[in-house]
């Protein structure tokens, strides 16, 4: 009796929670994202790479904070009070850490389980869908060394609202003051003529700043029109420019992997420095990963999979629509007559002993 080796192509299979099934036997909705798709996206957080990568996946980023996670919605909103985030499973184990600590370059594939028949394998925790992450392992052949370096830039992607300028701000505030005098919350209001005159006389005192170089009671006339002789003494009302910048993103790393006989190994090291487009916001991360597997017996496989991450970040307070710590809310709510730097009544810059222009 002689044995002859034969090679047969195996049909596509799907790795599920507790075994393997043929692809055609899976009735649920499954989407897979390979390493090729992930490598084409320059992302700091793996959740950001899932935006638009598969149908039916909603990925929204709350802000542009470096390293921030995107909010994933695979099966919509399951509850008003409970979380709608999916279950993350990394190499077969539920992952409870911060998803931004995972290095995108270490991921082999991401499988998204979307409907009930697919997620039922993981119980109630998978009610919002499952994101299965498979990390890279050593492959047969000579030791493979991969060295990479990425550089990118970040800037604001959404334009700011159109706002009134200095010449529109005073007449609008004059109109509000006049109407407040005509229709007070209590008592009898003034006539329109009297209210208009009083608004013209006191508008500068109300707004404190007069950047136009004309007397305070002549900035806006009794008809609500700007004085034609009013000219700005300075033009320093852009509060966004001192807050924003063109951020840079630098990433470098390498990996070493191989497989010989019944053992395989994979080692990687990664450094990332991602600066946000708001000053003093950044995200720095150092990743190291070691995966070693050995098939000791036909029935016994051992291995170790160790991942470490060191993260240091400075975060701007970009959340909250009614806090002045939020730079966007602060800059957006600043009237266009209040300068960033300090000036005298004549419009001359106020400098310190070293010649630096004071902030107002």
mmCIF file of C-alpha atoms in Angstrom:
data_model
loop_
_atom_site.group_PDB
_atom_site.id
_atom_site.type_symbol
_atom_site.label_atom_id
_atom_site.label_comp_id
_atom_site.label_asym_id
_atom_site.label_seq_id
_atom_site.Cartn_x
_atom_site.Cartn_y
_atom_site.Cartn_z
ATOM 1 C CA UNK A 1 0.000 0.000 0.000
ATOM 2 C CA UNK A 2 1.385 3.415 -0.972
ATOM 3 C CA UNK A 3 0.040 6.805 0.065
ATOM 4 C CA UNK A 4 -0.063 9.669 -2.380
ATOM 5 C CA UNK A 5 -0.538 13.264 -1.226
ATOM 6 C CA UNK A 6 -3.475 15.148 -2.689
ATOM 7 C CA UNK A 7 -4.344 18.848 -2.645
ATOM 8 C CA UNK A 8 -7.982 19.859 -2.528
ATOM 9 C CA UNK A 9 -9.362 23.394 -2.345
ATOM 10 C CA UNK A 10 -11.514 23.781 0.734
ATOM 11 C CA UNK A 11 -14.689 25.807 0.462
ATOM 12 C CA UNK A 12 -14.869 29.111 2.322
ATOM 13 C CA UNK A 13 -15.601 28.702 6.008
ATOM 14 C CA UNK A 14 -16.639 31.118 8.747
ATOM 15 C CA UNK A 15 -15.111 31.009 12.208
ATOM 16 C CA UNK A 16 -17.899 31.468 14.747
ATOM 17 C CA UNK A 17 -17.895 31.618 18.529
ATOM 18 C CA UNK A 18 -17.528 27.907 19.203
ATOM 19 C CA UNK A 19 -16.377 26.344 15.964
ATOM 20 C CA UNK A 20 -16.365 26.615 12.170
ATOM 21 C CA UNK A 21 -19.252 26.617 9.710
ATOM 22 C CA UNK A 22 -19.378 26.723 5.936
ATOM 23 C CA UNK A 23 -19.948 30.166 4.504
ATOM 24 C CA UNK A 24 -23.182 29.216 2.787
ATOM 25 C CA UNK A 25 -24.635 27.824 6.016
ATOM 26 C CA UNK A 26 -24.384 31.210 7.786
ATOM 27 C CA UNK A 27 -27.823 32.812 7.489
ATOM 28 C CA UNK A 28 -26.867 35.937 9.394
ATOM 29 C CA UNK A 29 -25.393 39.172 8.154
ATOM 30 C CA UNK A 30 -21.576 39.122 8.234
ATOM 31 C CA UNK A 31 -19.133 41.707 6.870
ATOM 32 C CA UNK A 32 -15.368 41.320 6.797
ATOM 33 C CA UNK A 33 -12.671 43.963 6.494
ATOM 34 C CA UNK A 34 -9.195 42.782 5.582
ATOM 35 C CA UNK A 35 -5.763 44.133 6.399
ATOM 36 C CA UNK A 36 -5.498 45.663 2.909
ATOM 37 C CA UNK A 37 -8.467 47.941 3.584
ATOM 38 C CA UNK A 38 -7.153 48.915 7.007
ATOM 39 C CA UNK A 39 -3.690 49.762 5.691
ATOM 40 C CA UNK A 40 -5.168 52.205 3.194
ATOM 41 C CA UNK A 41 -6.701 54.282 6.000
ATOM 42 C CA UNK A 42 -4.538 56.514 8.154
ATOM 43 C CA UNK A 43 -6.382 56.228 11.459
ATOM 44 C CA UNK A 44 -5.306 56.511 15.076
ATOM 45 C CA UNK A 45 -8.269 54.618 16.494
ATOM 46 C CA UNK A 46 -9.386 51.371 14.866
ATOM 47 C CA UNK A 47 -13.045 52.301 15.283
ATOM 48 C CA UNK A 48 -12.532 55.234 12.891
ATOM 49 C CA UNK A 49 -11.399 52.838 10.168
ATOM 50 C CA UNK A 50 -14.800 51.123 10.191
ATOM 51 C CA UNK A 51 -16.621 54.194 8.847
ATOM 52 C CA UNK A 52 -17.980 53.282 5.422
ATOM 53 C CA UNK A 53 -16.062 49.999 5.374
ATOM 54 C CA UNK A 54 -19.166 47.820 5.436
ATOM 55 C CA UNK A 55 -22.860 48.395 4.636
ATOM 56 C CA UNK A 56 -25.175 48.981 7.547
ATOM 57 C CA UNK A 57 -22.489 50.311 9.880
ATOM 58 C CA UNK A 58 -22.884 53.831 11.257
ATOM 59 C CA UNK A 59 -19.655 55.322 12.613
ATOM 60 C CA UNK A 60 -19.840 58.868 13.911
ATOM 61 C CA UNK A 61 -17.037 60.785 15.595
ATOM 62 C CA UNK A 62 -18.145 63.147 18.344
ATOM 63 C CA UNK A 63 -15.166 65.457 17.904
ATOM 64 C CA UNK A 64 -11.774 65.626 16.272
ATOM 65 C CA UNK A 65 -9.889 64.795 19.436
ATOM 66 C CA UNK A 66 -6.754 62.794 18.568
ATOM 67 C CA UNK A 67 -7.228 59.181 19.592
ATOM 68 C CA UNK A 68 -10.956 59.521 20.201
ATOM 69 C CA UNK A 69 -13.199 56.575 19.384
ATOM 70 C CA UNK A 70 -15.975 56.688 16.843
ATOM 71 C CA UNK A 71 -19.441 55.753 18.059
ATOM 72 C CA UNK A 72 -20.363 52.547 16.223
ATOM 73 C CA UNK A 73 -23.979 51.649 15.606
ATOM 74 C CA UNK A 74 -24.401 48.207 14.086
ATOM 75 C CA UNK A 75 -27.955 47.423 15.132
ATOM 76 C CA UNK A 76 -29.290 50.895 15.785
ATOM 77 C CA UNK A 77 -30.256 52.040 19.285
ATOM 78 C CA UNK A 78 -31.336 49.172 21.491
ATOM 79 C CA UNK A 79 -32.351 51.194 24.535
ATOM 80 C CA UNK A 80 -32.702 54.782 25.651
ATOM 81 C CA UNK A 81 -30.683 54.342 28.831
ATOM 82 C CA UNK A 82 -28.467 51.359 28.027
ATOM 83 C CA UNK A 83 -25.362 51.503 25.846
ATOM 84 C CA UNK A 84 -25.681 50.977 22.090
ATOM 85 C CA UNK A 85 -22.005 50.098 21.610
ATOM 86 C CA UNK A 86 -21.157 46.703 20.095
ATOM 87 C CA UNK A 87 -19.225 43.913 21.790
ATOM 88 C CA UNK A 88 -15.550 43.800 20.831
ATOM 89 C CA UNK A 89 -13.970 40.361 20.620
ATOM 90 C CA UNK A 90 -10.187 40.204 20.114
ATOM 91 C CA UNK A 91 -8.754 36.808 19.141
ATOM 92 C CA UNK A 92 -11.783 35.048 20.580
ATOM 93 C CA UNK A 93 -11.948 36.884 23.912
ATOM 94 C CA UNK A 94 -14.273 39.770 24.846
ATOM 95 C CA UNK A 95 -12.248 42.973 25.011
ATOM 96 C CA UNK A 96 -13.056 45.374 27.838
ATOM 97 C CA UNK A 97 -10.215 47.840 27.395
ATOM 98 C CA UNK A 98 -10.011 51.061 25.427
ATOM 99 C CA UNK A 99 -10.277 50.256 21.736
ATOM 100 C CA UNK A 100 -7.832 53.070 20.894
ATOM 101 C CA UNK A 101 -4.997 51.138 22.563
ATOM 102 C CA UNK A 102 -4.948 48.590 19.732
ATOM 103 C CA UNK A 103 -2.449 49.195 16.946
ATOM 104 C CA UNK A 104 -4.176 49.123 13.560
ATOM 105 C CA UNK A 105 -1.075 47.645 11.922
ATOM 106 C CA UNK A 106 -1.364 44.517 14.126
ATOM 107 C CA UNK A 107 -4.840 43.626 12.868
ATOM 108 C CA UNK A 108 -5.289 40.899 10.271
ATOM 109 C CA UNK A 109 -9.043 41.291 9.775
ATOM 110 C CA UNK A 110 -12.226 42.625 11.330
ATOM 111 C CA UNK A 111 -15.500 40.739 11.070
ATOM 112 C CA UNK A 112 -18.780 42.478 11.852
ATOM 113 C CA UNK A 113 -21.698 40.346 13.037
ATOM 114 C CA UNK A 114 -24.859 42.340 12.611
ATOM 115 C CA UNK A 115 -28.057 40.363 13.003
ATOM 116 C CA UNK A 116 -29.528 38.207 15.745
ATOM 117 C CA UNK A 117 -28.548 34.835 14.281
ATOM 118 C CA UNK A 118 -24.887 35.858 14.226
ATOM 119 C CA UNK A 119 -24.724 37.628 17.556
ATOM 120 C CA UNK A 120 -26.721 35.005 19.495
ATOM 121 C CA UNK A 121 -23.520 32.970 19.836
ATOM 122 C CA UNK A 122 -22.194 35.570 22.291
ATOM 123 C CA UNK A 123 -25.259 36.003 24.450
ATOM 124 C CA UNK A 124 -26.896 39.168 25.744
ATOM 125 C CA UNK A 125 -23.664 41.176 25.587
ATOM 126 C CA UNK A 126 -23.862 41.019 21.797
ATOM 127 C CA UNK A 127 -27.293 42.619 21.556
ATOM 128 C CA UNK A 128 -25.785 45.644 19.773
ATOM 129 C CA UNK A 129 -23.699 43.582 17.359
ATOM 130 C CA UNK A 130 -20.199 42.112 17.516
ATOM 131 C CA UNK A 131 -16.885 43.423 16.201
ATOM 132 C CA UNK A 132 -14.520 40.451 15.905
ATOM 133 C CA UNK A 133 -10.865 41.500 15.633
ATOM 134 C CA UNK A 134 -8.228 38.984 14.564
ATOM 135 C CA UNK A 135 -4.606 39.990 15.083
ATOM 136 C CA UNK A 136 -1.689 39.004 12.876
ATOM 137 C CA UNK A 137 0.373 35.866 13.413
ATOM 138 C CA UNK A 138 3.521 34.433 11.883
ATOM 139 C CA UNK A 139 3.226 32.773 8.472
ATOM 140 C CA UNK A 140 5.285 30.026 6.866
ATOM 141 C CA UNK A 141 8.479 31.014 5.130
ATOM 142 C CA UNK A 142 11.599 32.981 5.891
ATOM 143 C CA UNK A 143 11.383 35.546 8.700
ATOM 144 C CA UNK A 144 9.503 38.578 7.442
ATOM 145 C CA UNK A 145 10.476 42.077 8.517
ATOM 146 C CA UNK A 146 8.084 44.935 7.856
ATOM 147 C CA UNK A 147 9.164 48.545 8.512
ATOM 148 C CA UNK A 148 6.787 51.450 7.930
ATOM 149 C CA UNK A 149 6.518 55.179 8.528
ATOM 150 C CA UNK A 150 3.435 57.320 8.018
ATOM 151 C CA UNK A 151 2.995 61.072 8.091
ATOM 152 C CA UNK A 152 -0.248 62.961 7.932
ATOM 153 C CA UNK A 153 -1.887 66.281 8.657
ATOM 154 C CA UNK A 154 -5.082 67.226 10.424
ATOM 155 C CA UNK A 155 -7.236 70.293 10.037
ATOM 156 C CA UNK A 156 -10.777 71.277 10.738
ATOM 157 C CA UNK A 157 -13.161 69.497 8.382
ATOM 158 C CA UNK A 158 -16.385 71.415 9.077
ATOM 159 C CA UNK A 159 -16.658 75.105 8.260
ATOM 160 C CA UNK A 160 -17.686 77.518 10.988
ATOM 161 C CA UNK A 161 -21.105 79.153 10.998
ATOM 162 C CA UNK A 162 -21.500 82.473 9.235
ATOM 163 C CA UNK A 163 -21.497 85.196 11.866
ATOM 164 C CA UNK A 164 -22.064 88.946 11.888
ATOM 165 C CA UNK A 165 -19.085 91.280 11.817
ATOM 166 C CA UNK A 166 -18.246 94.336 13.878
ATOM 167 C CA UNK A 167 -20.292 96.687 11.672
ATOM 168 C CA UNK A 168 -23.413 94.514 11.980
ATOM 169 C CA UNK A 169 -22.998 93.720 15.675
ATOM 170 C CA UNK A 170 -23.528 97.230 17.039
ATOM 171 C CA UNK A 171 -26.793 97.935 15.103
ATOM 172 C CA UNK A 172 -28.219 94.551 16.112
ATOM 173 C CA UNK A 173 -27.390 95.103 19.773
ATOM 174 C CA UNK A 174 -28.793 98.649 19.490
ATOM 175 C CA UNK A 175 -32.046 97.204 18.170
ATOM 176 C CA UNK A 176 -32.207 94.696 21.037
ATOM 177 C CA UNK A 177 -31.589 97.454 23.574
ATOM 178 C CA UNK A 178 -34.233 99.709 22.036
ATOM 179 C CA UNK A 179 -36.848 96.931 22.118
ATOM 180 C CA UNK A 180 -35.898 96.136 25.705
ATOM 181 C CA UNK A 181 -36.613 99.743 26.679
ATOM 182 C CA UNK A 182 -39.891 99.788 24.748
ATOM 183 C CA UNK A 183 -41.174 96.438 26.063
ATOM 184 C CA UNK A 184 -39.766 95.801 29.563
ATOM 185 C CA UNK A 185 -40.730 92.694 31.515
ATOM 186 C CA UNK A 186 -42.483 94.901 34.054
ATOM 187 C CA UNK A 187 -43.700 98.464 34.162
ATOM 188 C CA UNK A 188 -44.408 100.898 31.345
ATOM 189 C CA UNK A 189 -42.069 100.997 28.404
ATOM 190 C CA UNK A 190 -40.618 104.041 26.710
ATOM 191 C CA UNK A 191 -41.836 105.406 23.414
ATOM 192 C CA UNK A 192 -39.958 104.363 20.312
ATOM 193 C CA UNK A 193 -38.391 107.824 19.885
ATOM 194 C CA UNK A 194 -37.183 108.015 23.478
ATOM 195 C CA UNK A 195 -36.007 104.384 23.479
ATOM 196 C CA UNK A 196 -34.063 104.894 20.242
ATOM 197 C CA UNK A 197 -32.293 107.972 21.624
ATOM 198 C CA UNK A 198 -31.459 106.276 24.917
ATOM 199 C CA UNK A 199 -30.159 103.203 23.060
ATOM 200 C CA UNK A 200 -27.879 105.400 20.933
ATOM 201 C CA UNK A 201 -26.562 107.202 24.007
ATOM 202 C CA UNK A 202 -25.900 104.098 26.139
ATOM 203 C CA UNK A 203 -25.059 101.321 23.633
ATOM 204 C CA UNK A 204 -21.290 101.847 23.986
ATOM 205 C CA UNK A 205 -21.513 101.739 27.790
ATOM 206 C CA UNK A 206 -23.571 98.569 27.539
ATOM 207 C CA UNK A 207 -21.086 96.816 25.248
ATOM 208 C CA UNK A 208 -18.054 98.369 27.021
ATOM 209 C CA UNK A 209 -15.839 98.336 23.880
ATOM 210 C CA UNK A 210 -15.817 101.005 21.174
ATOM 211 C CA UNK A 211 -13.343 100.023 18.435
ATOM 212 C CA UNK A 212 -14.583 102.570 15.862
ATOM 213 C CA UNK A 213 -12.818 105.822 16.721
ATOM 214 C CA UNK A 214 -16.012 107.932 17.037
ATOM 215 C CA UNK A 215 -17.708 109.228 20.221
ATOM 216 C CA UNK A 216 -19.665 106.626 22.162
ATOM 217 C CA UNK A 217 -23.038 108.313 21.577
ATOM 218 C CA UNK A 218 -22.442 108.612 17.826
ATOM 219 C CA UNK A 219 -21.682 105.023 16.868
ATOM 220 C CA UNK A 220 -25.322 104.237 15.978
ATOM 221 C CA UNK A 221 -27.828 106.957 15.126
ATOM 222 C CA UNK A 222 -31.447 107.097 16.297
ATOM 223 C CA UNK A 223 -32.507 105.126 13.200
ATOM 224 C CA UNK A 224 -30.237 102.221 14.033
ATOM 225 C CA UNK A 225 -27.663 102.927 11.314
ATOM 226 C CA UNK A 226 -23.907 102.840 11.805
ATOM 227 C CA UNK A 227 -22.077 106.143 11.656
ATOM 228 C CA UNK A 228 -20.584 106.449 8.165
ATOM 229 C CA UNK A 229 -17.409 107.886 9.727
ATOM 230 C CA UNK A 230 -16.908 104.850 11.962
ATOM 231 C CA UNK A 231 -13.696 103.036 11.072
ATOM 232 C CA UNK A 232 -12.150 100.168 13.002
ATOM 233 C CA UNK A 233 -9.059 101.166 14.974
ATOM 234 C CA UNK A 234 -7.828 97.552 14.862
ATOM 235 C CA UNK A 235 -8.884 94.267 13.300
ATOM 236 C CA UNK A 236 -8.138 91.594 15.879
ATOM 237 C CA UNK A 237 -11.482 89.854 16.358
ATOM 238 C CA UNK A 238 -10.718 86.364 15.017
ATOM 239 C CA UNK A 239 -10.682 84.126 18.091
ATOM 240 C CA UNK A 240 -10.361 80.912 16.081
ATOM 241 C CA UNK A 241 -6.941 81.506 14.557
ATOM 242 C CA UNK A 242 -5.098 81.617 17.912
ATOM 243 C CA UNK A 243 -6.839 78.376 18.916
ATOM 244 C CA UNK A 244 -6.327 76.316 15.759
ATOM 245 C CA UNK A 245 -3.355 74.951 13.872
ATOM 246 C CA UNK A 246 -2.497 72.419 11.189
ATOM 247 C CA UNK A 247 -1.799 69.331 13.275
ATOM 248 C CA UNK A 248 0.722 66.702 12.228
ATOM 249 C CA UNK A 249 0.542 62.945 12.592
ATOM 250 C CA UNK A 250 3.740 60.882 12.741
ATOM 251 C CA UNK A 251 3.821 57.118 13.023
ATOM 252 C CA UNK A 252 6.671 54.616 12.769
ATOM 253 C CA UNK A 253 7.043 50.956 13.567
ATOM 254 C CA UNK A 254 8.189 47.539 12.510
ATOM 255 C CA UNK A 255 7.148 43.910 12.818
ATOM 256 C CA UNK A 256 9.013 40.582 12.704
ATOM 257 C CA UNK A 257 7.192 37.327 12.041
ATOM 258 C CA UNK A 258 7.720 33.787 10.817
ATOM 259 C CA UNK A 259 6.502 30.212 11.112
ATOM 260 C CA UNK A 260 8.596 27.072 11.176
ATOM 261 C CA UNK A 261 7.374 23.512 11.674
ATOM 262 C CA UNK A 262 4.692 23.698 14.333
ATOM 263 C CA UNK A 263 5.589 27.078 15.844
ATOM 264 C CA UNK A 264 4.956 30.652 14.778
ATOM 265 C CA UNK A 265 5.789 34.047 16.244
ATOM 266 C CA UNK A 266 4.940 37.682 15.638
ATOM 267 C CA UNK A 267 6.565 40.705 17.282
ATOM 268 C CA UNK A 268 5.757 44.357 16.613
ATOM 269 C CA UNK A 269 6.654 47.769 17.984
ATOM 270 C CA UNK A 270 4.837 50.994 17.096
ATOM 271 C CA UNK A 271 5.121 54.688 18.000
ATOM 272 C CA UNK A 272 2.428 57.242 17.202
ATOM 273 C CA UNK A 273 2.265 60.999 17.789
ATOM 274 C CA UNK A 274 -0.969 62.597 16.608
ATOM 275 C CA UNK A 275 -1.497 66.335 17.087
ATOM 276 C CA UNK A 276 -4.978 67.805 16.922
ATOM 277 C CA UNK A 277 -5.978 70.930 15.054
ATOM 278 C CA UNK A 278 -6.640 72.671 18.378
ATOM 279 C CA UNK A 279 -3.478 73.816 20.140
ATOM 280 C CA UNK A 280 -2.302 71.687 23.068
ATOM 281 C CA UNK A 281 -4.327 68.646 22.029
ATOM 282 C CA UNK A 282 -2.348 65.536 21.109
ATOM 283 C CA UNK A 283 -2.219 61.766 21.462
ATOM 284 C CA UNK A 284 0.974 59.771 21.888
ATOM 285 C CA UNK A 285 1.027 55.981 22.022
ATOM 286 C CA UNK A 286 3.682 53.286 22.188
ATOM 287 C CA UNK A 287 2.561 49.738 21.346
ATOM 288 C CA UNK A 288 4.418 46.453 21.702
ATOM 289 C CA UNK A 289 2.999 43.022 20.904
ATOM 290 C CA UNK A 290 4.345 39.477 21.096
ATOM 291 C CA UNK A 291 2.430 36.413 19.892
ATOM 292 C CA UNK A 292 3.949 32.901 20.040
ATOM 293 C CA UNK A 293 2.034 29.689 19.256
ATOM 294 C CA UNK A 294 3.139 26.050 19.218
ATOM 295 C CA UNK A 295 1.246 22.928 18.199
ATOM 296 C CA UNK A 296 2.628 20.571 20.843
ATOM 297 C CA UNK A 297 0.327 17.650 20.025
ATOM 298 C CA UNK A 298 -2.467 17.073 17.580
ATOM 299 C CA UNK A 299 -4.842 17.754 20.407
ATOM 300 C CA UNK A 300 -2.803 20.391 22.288
ATOM 301 C CA UNK A 301 -1.889 23.892 21.133
ATOM 302 C CA UNK A 302 -0.192 26.385 23.445
ATOM 303 C CA UNK A 303 0.692 30.015 23.004
ATOM 304 C CA UNK A 304 1.031 33.432 24.482
ATOM 305 C CA UNK A 305 -0.386 36.714 23.181
ATOM 306 C CA UNK A 306 0.870 39.769 25.061
ATOM 307 C CA UNK A 307 0.065 43.351 24.114
ATOM 308 C CA UNK A 308 1.125 46.496 25.958
ATOM 309 C CA UNK A 309 0.310 50.144 25.349
ATOM 310 C CA UNK A 310 1.585 53.361 26.906
ATOM 311 C CA UNK A 311 -0.612 56.359 26.153
ATOM 312 C CA UNK A 312 -0.093 60.038 26.926
ATOM 313 C CA UNK A 313 -2.547 62.636 25.685
ATOM 314 C CA UNK A 314 -3.583 66.248 26.119
ATOM 315 C CA UNK A 315 -7.256 66.768 25.411
ATOM 316 C CA UNK A 316 -9.093 69.970 24.669
ATOM 317 C CA UNK A 317 -12.507 70.263 26.292
ATOM 318 C CA UNK A 318 -14.421 69.892 23.035
ATOM 319 C CA UNK A 319 -17.560 68.385 24.566
ATOM 320 C CA UNK A 320 -20.396 70.276 26.159
ATOM 321 C CA UNK A 321 -22.358 72.957 24.351
ATOM 322 C CA UNK A 322 -22.691 75.367 27.252
ATOM 323 C CA UNK A 323 -19.279 75.471 28.899
ATOM 324 C CA UNK A 324 -16.744 78.241 28.366
ATOM 325 C CA UNK A 325 -13.934 75.724 28.791
ATOM 326 C CA UNK A 326 -14.938 74.463 25.358
ATOM 327 C CA UNK A 327 -12.799 76.551 22.941
ATOM 328 C CA UNK A 328 -15.384 76.292 20.154
ATOM 329 C CA UNK A 329 -18.220 77.548 22.353
ATOM 330 C CA UNK A 330 -16.028 80.321 23.732
ATOM 331 C CA UNK A 331 -14.840 81.540 20.322
ATOM 332 C CA UNK A 332 -18.288 81.247 18.769
ATOM 333 C CA UNK A 333 -19.966 83.181 21.566
ATOM 334 C CA UNK A 334 -17.450 86.043 21.583
ATOM 335 C CA UNK A 335 -18.878 89.242 20.121
ATOM 336 C CA UNK A 336 -16.999 90.543 17.039
ATOM 337 C CA UNK A 337 -16.038 93.813 18.739
ATOM 338 C CA UNK A 338 -13.885 92.253 21.454
ATOM 339 C CA UNK A 339 -10.239 91.869 20.411
ATOM 340 C CA UNK A 340 -7.957 88.969 21.215
ATOM 341 C CA UNK A 341 -5.200 91.348 22.352
ATOM 342 C CA UNK A 342 -5.369 94.488 24.456
ATOM 343 C CA UNK A 343 -5.516 97.992 22.936
ATOM 344 C CA UNK A 344 -5.764 101.526 24.257
ATOM 345 C CA UNK A 345 -8.785 103.755 23.589
ATOM 346 C CA UNK A 346 -6.835 105.215 20.665
ATOM 347 C CA UNK A 347 -6.284 101.768 19.176
ATOM 348 C CA UNK A 348 -2.597 101.372 20.092
ATOM 349 C CA UNK A 349 -1.361 97.901 21.170
ATOM 350 C CA UNK A 350 -0.599 97.485 24.868
ATOM 351 C CA UNK A 351 2.805 95.827 25.268
ATOM 352 C CA UNK A 352 4.584 94.353 28.248
ATOM 353 C CA UNK A 353 8.158 95.131 29.314
ATOM 354 C CA UNK A 354 9.505 92.665 26.734
ATOM 355 C CA UNK A 355 7.527 94.082 23.812
ATOM 356 C CA UNK A 356 4.930 91.297 23.748
ATOM 357 C CA UNK A 357 1.350 92.200 22.965
ATOM 358 C CA UNK A 358 -0.876 91.560 25.981
ATOM 359 C CA UNK A 359 -3.917 89.355 25.591
ATOM 360 C CA UNK A 360 -7.066 91.258 26.397
#
